Coordinates of C-alpha atoms in Angstrom, one line a residue:
X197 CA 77.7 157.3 157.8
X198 CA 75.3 158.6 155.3
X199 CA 71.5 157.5 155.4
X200 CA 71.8 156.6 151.9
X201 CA 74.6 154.1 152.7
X202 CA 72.5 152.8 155.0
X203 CA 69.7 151.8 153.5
X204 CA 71.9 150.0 151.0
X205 CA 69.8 147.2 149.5
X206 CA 66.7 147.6 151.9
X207 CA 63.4 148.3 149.7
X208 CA 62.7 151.6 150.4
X209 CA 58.5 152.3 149.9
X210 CA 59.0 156.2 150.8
X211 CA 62.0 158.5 151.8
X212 CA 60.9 161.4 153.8
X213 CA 64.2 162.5 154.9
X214 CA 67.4 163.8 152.9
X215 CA 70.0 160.6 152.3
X216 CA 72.7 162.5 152.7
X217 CA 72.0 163.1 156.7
X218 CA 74.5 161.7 158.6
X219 CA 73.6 158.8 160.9
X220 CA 75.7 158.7 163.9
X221 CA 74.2 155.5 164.8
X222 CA 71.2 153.0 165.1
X223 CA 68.6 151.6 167.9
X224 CA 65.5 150.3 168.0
X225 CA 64.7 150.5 171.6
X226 CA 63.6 154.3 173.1
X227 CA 65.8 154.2 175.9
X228 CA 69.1 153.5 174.3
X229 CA 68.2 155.9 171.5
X230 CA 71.0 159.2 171.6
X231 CA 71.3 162.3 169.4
X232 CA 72.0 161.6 165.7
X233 CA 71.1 158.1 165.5
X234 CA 68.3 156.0 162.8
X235 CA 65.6 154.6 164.9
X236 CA 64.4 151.8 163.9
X237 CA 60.5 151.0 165.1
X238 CA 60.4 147.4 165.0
X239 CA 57.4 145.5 166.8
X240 CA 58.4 143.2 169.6
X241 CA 56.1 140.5 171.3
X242 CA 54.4 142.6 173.9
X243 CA 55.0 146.0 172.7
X244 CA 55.1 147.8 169.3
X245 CA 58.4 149.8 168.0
X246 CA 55.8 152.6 166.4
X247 CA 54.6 153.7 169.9
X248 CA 58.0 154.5 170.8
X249 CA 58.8 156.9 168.1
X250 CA 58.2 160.3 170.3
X251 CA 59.8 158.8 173.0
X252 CA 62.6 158.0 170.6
X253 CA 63.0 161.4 168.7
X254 CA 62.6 163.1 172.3
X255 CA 65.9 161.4 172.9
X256 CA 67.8 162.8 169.7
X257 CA 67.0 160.2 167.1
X258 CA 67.3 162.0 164.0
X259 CA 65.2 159.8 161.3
X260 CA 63.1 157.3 161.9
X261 CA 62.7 153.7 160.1
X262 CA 59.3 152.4 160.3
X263 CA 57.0 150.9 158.6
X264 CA 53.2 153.7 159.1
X265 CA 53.8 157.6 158.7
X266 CA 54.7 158.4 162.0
X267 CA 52.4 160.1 164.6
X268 CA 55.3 163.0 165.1
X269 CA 57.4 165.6 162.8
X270 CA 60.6 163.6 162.0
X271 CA 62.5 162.9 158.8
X272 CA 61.5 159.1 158.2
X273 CA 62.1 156.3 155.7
X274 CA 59.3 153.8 154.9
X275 CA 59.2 150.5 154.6
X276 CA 57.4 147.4 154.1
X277 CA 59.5 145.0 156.9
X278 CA 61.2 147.4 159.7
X279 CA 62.8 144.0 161.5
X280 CA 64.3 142.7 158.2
X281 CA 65.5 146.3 157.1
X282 CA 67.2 146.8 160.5
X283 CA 69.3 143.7 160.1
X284 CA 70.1 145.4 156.4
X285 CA 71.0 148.7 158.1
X286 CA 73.4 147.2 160.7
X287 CA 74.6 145.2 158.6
X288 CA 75.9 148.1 156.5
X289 CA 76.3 150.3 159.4
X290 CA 79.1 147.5 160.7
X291 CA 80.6 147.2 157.4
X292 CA 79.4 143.6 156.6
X293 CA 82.1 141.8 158.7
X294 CA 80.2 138.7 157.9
X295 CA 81.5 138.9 154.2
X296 CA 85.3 138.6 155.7
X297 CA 84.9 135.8 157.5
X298 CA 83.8 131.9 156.7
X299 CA 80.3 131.6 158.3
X300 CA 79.2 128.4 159.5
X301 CA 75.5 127.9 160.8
X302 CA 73.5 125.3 162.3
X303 CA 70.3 125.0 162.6
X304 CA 68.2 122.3 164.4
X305 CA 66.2 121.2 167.7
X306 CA 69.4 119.4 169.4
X307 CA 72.7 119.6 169.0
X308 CA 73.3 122.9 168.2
X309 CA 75.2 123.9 170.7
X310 CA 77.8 120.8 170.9
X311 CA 78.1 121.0 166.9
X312 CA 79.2 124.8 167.4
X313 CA 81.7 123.8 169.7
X314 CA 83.0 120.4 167.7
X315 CA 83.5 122.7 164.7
X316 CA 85.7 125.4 166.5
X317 CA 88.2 122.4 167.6
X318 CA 88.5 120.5 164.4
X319 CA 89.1 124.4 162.9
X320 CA 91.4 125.4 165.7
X321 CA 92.7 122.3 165.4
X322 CA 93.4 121.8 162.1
X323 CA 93.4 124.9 160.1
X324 CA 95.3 127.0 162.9
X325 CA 92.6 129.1 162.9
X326 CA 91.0 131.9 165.0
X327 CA 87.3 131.1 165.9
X328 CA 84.1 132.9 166.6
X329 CA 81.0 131.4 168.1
X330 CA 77.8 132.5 168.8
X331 CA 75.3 130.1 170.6
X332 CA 73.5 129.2 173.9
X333 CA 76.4 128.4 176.0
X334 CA 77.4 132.1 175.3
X335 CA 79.2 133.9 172.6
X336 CA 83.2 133.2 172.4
X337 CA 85.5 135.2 170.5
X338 CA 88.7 133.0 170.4
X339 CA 89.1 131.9 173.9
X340 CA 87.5 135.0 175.3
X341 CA 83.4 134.0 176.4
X342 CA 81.1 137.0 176.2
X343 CA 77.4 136.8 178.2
X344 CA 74.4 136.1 175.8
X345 CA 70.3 136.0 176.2
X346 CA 69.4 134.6 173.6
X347 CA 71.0 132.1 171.3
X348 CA 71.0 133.9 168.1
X349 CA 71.2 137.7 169.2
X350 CA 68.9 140.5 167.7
X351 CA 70.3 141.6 164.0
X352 CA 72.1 144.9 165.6
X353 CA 73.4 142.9 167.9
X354 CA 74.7 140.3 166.2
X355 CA 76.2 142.6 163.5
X356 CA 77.9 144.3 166.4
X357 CA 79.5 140.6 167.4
X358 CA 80.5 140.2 164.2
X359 CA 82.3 143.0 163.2
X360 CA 84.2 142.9 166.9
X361 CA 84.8 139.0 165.5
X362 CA 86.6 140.6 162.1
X363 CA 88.1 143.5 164.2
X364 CA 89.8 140.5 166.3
X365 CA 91.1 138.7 163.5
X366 CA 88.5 136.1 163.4
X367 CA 89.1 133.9 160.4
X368 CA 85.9 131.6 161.1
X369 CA 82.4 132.0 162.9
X370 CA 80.0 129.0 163.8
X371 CA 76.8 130.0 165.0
X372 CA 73.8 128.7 166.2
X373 CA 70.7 130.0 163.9
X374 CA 67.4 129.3 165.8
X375 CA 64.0 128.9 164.4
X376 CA 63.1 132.3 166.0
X377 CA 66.4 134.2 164.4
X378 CA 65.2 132.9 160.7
X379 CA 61.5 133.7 161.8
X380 CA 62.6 137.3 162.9
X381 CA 65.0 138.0 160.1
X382 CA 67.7 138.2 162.6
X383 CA 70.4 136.9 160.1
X384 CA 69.2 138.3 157.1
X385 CA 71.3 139.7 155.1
X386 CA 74.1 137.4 156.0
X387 CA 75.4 134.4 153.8
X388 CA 76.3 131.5 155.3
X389 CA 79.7 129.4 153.7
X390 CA 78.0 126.1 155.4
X391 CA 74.9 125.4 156.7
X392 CA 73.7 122.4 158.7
X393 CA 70.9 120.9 160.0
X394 CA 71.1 118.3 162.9
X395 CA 67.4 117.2 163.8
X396 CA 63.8 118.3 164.2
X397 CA 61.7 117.5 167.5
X398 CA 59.0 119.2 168.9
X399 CA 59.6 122.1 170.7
X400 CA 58.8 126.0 170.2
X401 CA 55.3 125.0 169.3
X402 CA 54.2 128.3 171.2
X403 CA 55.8 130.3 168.4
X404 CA 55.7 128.3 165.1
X405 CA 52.7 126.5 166.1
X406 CA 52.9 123.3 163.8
X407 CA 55.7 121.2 163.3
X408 CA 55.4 122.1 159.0
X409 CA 55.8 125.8 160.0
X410 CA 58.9 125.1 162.4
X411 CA 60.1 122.9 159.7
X412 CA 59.7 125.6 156.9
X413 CA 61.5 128.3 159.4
X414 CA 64.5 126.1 159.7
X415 CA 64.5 125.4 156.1
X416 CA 64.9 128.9 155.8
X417 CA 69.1 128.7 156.3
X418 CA 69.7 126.7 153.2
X419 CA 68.2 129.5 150.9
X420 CA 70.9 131.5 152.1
X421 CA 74.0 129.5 152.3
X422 CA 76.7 128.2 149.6
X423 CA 76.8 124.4 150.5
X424 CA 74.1 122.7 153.1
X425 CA 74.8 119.5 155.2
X426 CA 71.8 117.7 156.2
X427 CA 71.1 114.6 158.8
X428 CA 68.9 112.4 156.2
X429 CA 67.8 110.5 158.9
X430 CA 65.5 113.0 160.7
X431 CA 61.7 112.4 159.1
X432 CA 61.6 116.1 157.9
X433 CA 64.5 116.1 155.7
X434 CA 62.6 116.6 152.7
X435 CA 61.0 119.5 153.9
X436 CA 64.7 121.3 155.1
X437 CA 65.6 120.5 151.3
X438 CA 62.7 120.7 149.1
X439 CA 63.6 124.7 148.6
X440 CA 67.3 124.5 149.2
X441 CA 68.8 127.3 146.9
X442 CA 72.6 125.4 147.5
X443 CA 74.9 122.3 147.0
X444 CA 73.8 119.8 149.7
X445 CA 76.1 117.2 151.5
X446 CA 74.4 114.5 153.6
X447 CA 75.2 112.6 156.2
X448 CA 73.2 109.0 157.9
X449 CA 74.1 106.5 160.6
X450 CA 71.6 104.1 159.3
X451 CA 72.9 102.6 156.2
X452 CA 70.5 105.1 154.3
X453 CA 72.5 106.5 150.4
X454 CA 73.9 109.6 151.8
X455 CA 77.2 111.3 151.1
X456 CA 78.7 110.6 154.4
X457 CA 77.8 107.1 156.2
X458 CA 78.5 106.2 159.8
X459 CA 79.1 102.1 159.9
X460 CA 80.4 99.6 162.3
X461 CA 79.0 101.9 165.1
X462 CA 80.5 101.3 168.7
X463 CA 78.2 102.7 171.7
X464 CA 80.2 102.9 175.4
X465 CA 79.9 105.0 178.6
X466 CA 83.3 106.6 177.6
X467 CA 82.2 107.7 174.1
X468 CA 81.2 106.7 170.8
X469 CA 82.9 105.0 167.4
X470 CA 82.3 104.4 164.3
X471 CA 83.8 104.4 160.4
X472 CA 83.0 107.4 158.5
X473 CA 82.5 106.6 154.7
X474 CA 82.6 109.4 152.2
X475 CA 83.4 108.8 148.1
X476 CA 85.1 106.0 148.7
X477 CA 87.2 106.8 151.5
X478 CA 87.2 105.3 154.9
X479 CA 87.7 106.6 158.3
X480 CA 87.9 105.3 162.2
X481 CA 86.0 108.1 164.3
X482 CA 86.2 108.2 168.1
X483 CA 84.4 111.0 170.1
X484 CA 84.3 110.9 174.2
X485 CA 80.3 111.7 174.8
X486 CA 78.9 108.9 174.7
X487 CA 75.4 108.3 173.1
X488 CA 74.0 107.2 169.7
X489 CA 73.4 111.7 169.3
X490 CA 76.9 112.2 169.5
X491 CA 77.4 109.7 166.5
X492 CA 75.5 112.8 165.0
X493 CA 77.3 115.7 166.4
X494 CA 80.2 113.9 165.1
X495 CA 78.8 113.2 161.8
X496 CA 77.2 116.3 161.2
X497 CA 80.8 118.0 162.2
X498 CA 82.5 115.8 159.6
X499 CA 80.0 117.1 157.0
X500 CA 81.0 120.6 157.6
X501 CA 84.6 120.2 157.9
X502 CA 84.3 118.1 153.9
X503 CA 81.9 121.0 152.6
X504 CA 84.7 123.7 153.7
X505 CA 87.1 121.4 151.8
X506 CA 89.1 119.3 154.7
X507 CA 90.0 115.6 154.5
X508 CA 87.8 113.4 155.6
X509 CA 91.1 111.6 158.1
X510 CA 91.7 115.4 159.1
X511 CA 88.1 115.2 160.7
X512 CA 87.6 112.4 162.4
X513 CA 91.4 113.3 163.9
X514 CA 89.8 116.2 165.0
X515 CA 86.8 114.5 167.1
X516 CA 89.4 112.1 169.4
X517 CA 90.5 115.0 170.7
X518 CA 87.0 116.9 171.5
X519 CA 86.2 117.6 174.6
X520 CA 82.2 117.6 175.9
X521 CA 80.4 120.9 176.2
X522 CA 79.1 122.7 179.8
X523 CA 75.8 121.4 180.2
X524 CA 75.9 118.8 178.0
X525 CA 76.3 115.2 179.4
X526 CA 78.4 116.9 181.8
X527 CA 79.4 114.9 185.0
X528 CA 79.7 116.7 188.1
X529 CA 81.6 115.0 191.2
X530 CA 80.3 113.4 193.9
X531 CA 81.1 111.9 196.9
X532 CA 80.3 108.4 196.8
X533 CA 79.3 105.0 194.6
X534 CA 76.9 107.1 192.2
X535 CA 77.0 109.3 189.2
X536 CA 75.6 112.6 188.5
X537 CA 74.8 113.6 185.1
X538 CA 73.5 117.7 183.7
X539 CA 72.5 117.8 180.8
X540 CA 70.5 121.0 178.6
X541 CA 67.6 118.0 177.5
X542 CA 64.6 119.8 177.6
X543 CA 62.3 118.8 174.7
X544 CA 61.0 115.7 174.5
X545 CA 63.5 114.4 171.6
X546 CA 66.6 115.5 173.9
X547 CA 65.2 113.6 177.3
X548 CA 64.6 110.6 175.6
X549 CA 68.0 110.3 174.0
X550 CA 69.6 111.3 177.0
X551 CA 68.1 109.0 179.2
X552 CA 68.6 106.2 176.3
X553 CA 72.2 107.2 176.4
X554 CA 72.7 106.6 180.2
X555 CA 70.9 103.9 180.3
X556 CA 73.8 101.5 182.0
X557 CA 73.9 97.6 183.1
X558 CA 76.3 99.1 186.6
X559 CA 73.3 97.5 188.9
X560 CA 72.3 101.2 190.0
X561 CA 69.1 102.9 188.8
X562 CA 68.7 105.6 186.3
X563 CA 67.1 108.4 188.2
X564 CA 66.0 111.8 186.3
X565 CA 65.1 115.1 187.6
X566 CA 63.4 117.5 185.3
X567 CA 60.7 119.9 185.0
X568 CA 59.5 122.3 182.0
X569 CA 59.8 125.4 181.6
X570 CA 57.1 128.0 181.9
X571 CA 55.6 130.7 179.2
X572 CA 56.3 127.6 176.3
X573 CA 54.7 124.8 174.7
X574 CA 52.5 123.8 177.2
X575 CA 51.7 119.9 174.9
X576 CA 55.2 118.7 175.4
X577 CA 54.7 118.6 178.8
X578 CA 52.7 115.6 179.4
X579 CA 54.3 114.0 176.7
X580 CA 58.0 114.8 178.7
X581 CA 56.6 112.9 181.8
X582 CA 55.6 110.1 179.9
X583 CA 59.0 109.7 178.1
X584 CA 61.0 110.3 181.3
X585 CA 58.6 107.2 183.4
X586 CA 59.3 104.8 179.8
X587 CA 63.0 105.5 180.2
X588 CA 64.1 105.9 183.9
X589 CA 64.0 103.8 186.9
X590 CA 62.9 106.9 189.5
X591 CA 61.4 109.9 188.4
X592 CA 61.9 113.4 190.4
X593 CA 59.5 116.4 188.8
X594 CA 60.4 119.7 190.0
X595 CA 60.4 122.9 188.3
X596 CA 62.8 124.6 185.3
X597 CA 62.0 128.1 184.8
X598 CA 58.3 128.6 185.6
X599 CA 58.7 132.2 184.6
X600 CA 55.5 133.8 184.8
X601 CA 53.4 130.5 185.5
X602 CA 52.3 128.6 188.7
X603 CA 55.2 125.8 188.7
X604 CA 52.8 123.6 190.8
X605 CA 50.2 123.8 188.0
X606 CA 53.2 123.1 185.3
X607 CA 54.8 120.2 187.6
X608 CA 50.5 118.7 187.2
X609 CA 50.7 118.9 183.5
X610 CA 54.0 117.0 184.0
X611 CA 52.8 114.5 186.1
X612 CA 49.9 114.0 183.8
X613 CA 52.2 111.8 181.5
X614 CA 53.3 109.7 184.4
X615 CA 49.9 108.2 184.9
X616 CA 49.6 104.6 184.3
X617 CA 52.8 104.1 184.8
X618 CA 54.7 102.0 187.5
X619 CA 57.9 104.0 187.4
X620 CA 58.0 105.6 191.1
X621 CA 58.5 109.3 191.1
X622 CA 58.3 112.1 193.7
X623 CA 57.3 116.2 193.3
X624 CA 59.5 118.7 194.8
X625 CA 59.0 122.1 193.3
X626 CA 61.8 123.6 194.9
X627 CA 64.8 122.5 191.9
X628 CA 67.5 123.3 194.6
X629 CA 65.9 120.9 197.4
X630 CA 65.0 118.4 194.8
X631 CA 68.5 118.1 194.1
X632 CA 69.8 117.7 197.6
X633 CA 66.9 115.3 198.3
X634 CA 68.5 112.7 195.2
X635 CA 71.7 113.1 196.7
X636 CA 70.7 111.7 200.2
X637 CA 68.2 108.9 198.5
X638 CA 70.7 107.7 196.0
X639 CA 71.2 104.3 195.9
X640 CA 75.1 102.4 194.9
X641 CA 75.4 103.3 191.2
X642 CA 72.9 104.9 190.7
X643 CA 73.1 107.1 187.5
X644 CA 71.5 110.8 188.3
X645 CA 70.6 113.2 185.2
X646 CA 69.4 116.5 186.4
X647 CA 68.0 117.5 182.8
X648 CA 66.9 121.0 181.6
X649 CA 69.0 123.6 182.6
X650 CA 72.0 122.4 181.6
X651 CA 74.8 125.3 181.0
X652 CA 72.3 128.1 182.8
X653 CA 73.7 129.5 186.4
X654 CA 70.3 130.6 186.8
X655 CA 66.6 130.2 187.2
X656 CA 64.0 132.6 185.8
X657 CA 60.8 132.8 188.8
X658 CA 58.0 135.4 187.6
X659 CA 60.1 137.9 185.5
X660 CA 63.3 138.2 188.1
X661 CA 66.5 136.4 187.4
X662 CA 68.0 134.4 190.2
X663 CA 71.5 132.9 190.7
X664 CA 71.3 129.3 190.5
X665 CA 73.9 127.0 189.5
X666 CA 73.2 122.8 189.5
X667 CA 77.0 122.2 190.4
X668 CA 77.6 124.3 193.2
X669 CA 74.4 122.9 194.7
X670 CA 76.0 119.3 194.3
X671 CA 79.0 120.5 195.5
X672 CA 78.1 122.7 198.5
X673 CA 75.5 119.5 199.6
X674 CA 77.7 117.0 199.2
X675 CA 80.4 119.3 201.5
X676 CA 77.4 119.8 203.9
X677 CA 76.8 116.0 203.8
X678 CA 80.6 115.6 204.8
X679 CA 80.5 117.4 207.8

């Protein structure tokens, strides 16, 4: 592909290099630069793209895309935002295989992830069609899962997806757009059919810093989208609107004027129901996960399916026959009189309703076993062992992912929030023993949520990746406990 082609709607400062070279590729990481292609010297958290330039040219780049003169003899381009120009560039260089397909992102502290996978049954289930997704729980084209790190992938990346989406005769793609990927330009240069906005909790305060700039990031989707659906219910509504550039639907389960109303609401430890109004129309709505959030998952769902032009009794069809998501109020067997619960919760927001949701009248105890995780917000913390004392019976505080923290001194900022309080609760740093050890001290019906990691097989100590899965730990104790 020609340079010029390229740079196709990026605003070029100064062009040092002759648009007609040919670009056999791009990369904006050194070590995975090869002959011919455009790198792309964009500035990461601990390290900046410019130093990598000689490094990158030794290994064949061709031009360079930056944003100073660089330090070494290479055709370049110029310009004023190297991160939002390389999701232009790969965008072009993959042929814009968002513009052939209906793009459907969803943005928001919880329920991200569930809302993905609600959307891709009510499309596969009632337009027939083929379904992309790209999320936490992993990227899925069809039925076909595909790895992920992070939940919205970097631009050249995600361009990549999306154009193996088109290439597989994707029709639809729902996404998860984090604060981070809006923050980081990630999706620019994509326009969204539907965007939605579920909720926003604290969380990510290491990176956005206030709750108005996390607010404003998210906001950020509906100035790039056709029609926006929007949960009036959560406090910062007005600030996800206020700049909206789109035609919004709405959607409240508290009575409050919105486009689509949840009434008569029905709460059970098999699920939720409720009638969905919308102009006029009435519909009976029954999802399996229960909790007062999945009245919003559902809701939110039937707001995107309306915007995209589906009946409302087509939707709520749909959600009877959803099925929960890994990680997400999943139960794992056991061998006895008690319950085990994992679930993703790990912001304050997510805990609370979870344990809210489990909350049961069996005559067991709730129990919850959670730590945070380390190298983020460090104030939700205290504030996690607070909500997690108010809401269970027995508290367990272990560790998530210290990462590159002590997970002794994170489990004391933890316990910090359980002060004062007369909820019991016992510290075992070691997640894997902690789990065994409520196992064998579980009492007859008791409820056990082991909340953070959710759909992660893993646990991330110092900088190293290790294997770590919640259900085979249930499973391999409870065989252990057997013999």
């Amino acid at each position: 592909m020609k340079l010029a082609e390229i740079l196709k709607d990026i605003d070029v400062l100064e062009l040092a290099a002759d648009a007609g070279m040919e670009i056999v590729g791009i990369s904006y990481d050194s070590r995975k630069t090869k002959p011919g292609d455009l790198f792309v010297a964009i500035s990461g958290f601990a390290s900046d793209g410019y130093d990598y330039i000689p490094a990158a040219v030794k290994n064949g780049a061709c031009a360079v895309l930056c944003d100073r003169t660089p330090n070494v003899d290479v055709p370049f381009v110029l310009v004023g935002n190297c991160r939002y120009a390389l999701a232009i560039a790969s965008r072009n260089y993959f042929g814009n295989p968002a513009g052939s397909m209906c793009m459907i992102g969803i943005t928001g502290t919880n329920g991200k992830t569930t809302g993905t996978y609600l959307m891709k049954h009510l499309l596969e289930e009632k337009l027939h069609a083929k379904v992309g997704i790209i999320g936490t729980n992993g990227n899925m084209i069809g039925s076909e899962t595909i790895h992920t790190e992070r939940t919205t992938p970097e631009s050249y990346e995600l361009q990549c997806l999306l154009r193996n989406m088109a290439d597989a005769g994707c029709t639809h793609v729902v996404m998860e757009v984090s604060s981070h990927a809006l923050a980081l330009d990630r999706v620019a240069g994509i326009r969204f059919n539907v965007g939605a906005f579920t909720n926003l909790t604290q969380d990510h305060l290491d990176f956005h810093h206030t709750m108005e700039e996390y607010a404003a990031t998210k906001a950020l989707l509906f100035e790039s989208c056709d029609c926006g659906c929007v949960n009036i219910d959560d406090k910062w509504h007005d600030e996800i609107i206020k700049n909206a550039a789109c035609r919004l639907l709405t959607y409240s389960a508290y009575g409050k004027d919105a486009g689509i109303e949840a009434k008569n609401i029905r709460l059970s430890a098999s699920g939720v129901e409720f009638d969905a109004a919308f102009g006029g129309d009435t519909a009976r709505v029954k999802l399996a996960i229960p909790g007062q959030f999945s009245v919003y998952n559902a809701l939110n769902t039937i707001c995107m399916g309306l915007a995209l032009g589906l009946s409302l009794d087509d939707c709520a069809d749909a959600m009877a026959g959803a099925k929960g998501v890994k990680g997400r109020m999943e139960v794992v067997p056991t061998d006895g009189d008690y319950t085990i619960i994992i679930d993703y919760a790990h912001t304050p927001d997510a805990l609370e309703n979870a344990l809210k949701a489990l909350r049961h009248d069996g005559g067991g105890r709730l129990v919850v076993l959670f730590g945070c995780g380390g190298d983020r917000d460090r104030t939700k913390r205290p504030i996690m062992g607070k909500i997690a004392a108010d809401n269970a019976d027995f508290v367990i505080v272990t560790s998530d992912n210290p990462r590159t923290e002590d997970p002794d001194a994170i489990i004391a900022e933890i316990v910090a929030g359980l002060e004062n309080s007369s909820t019991e609760h016992k510290i075992i740093c070691d997640r894997a023993e902690a789990i065994k050890w409520a196992i064998d001290k579980h009492m007859p019906n008791d409820v056990i949520l082991l909340a953070g990691k959710g759909h992660e097989d893993y646990q991330v100590v110092g900088t190293e990746k290790h294997h770590m899965d919640e259900r085979e730990i249930v499973a391999e104790h409870i065989e252990k406990r057997k013999r």
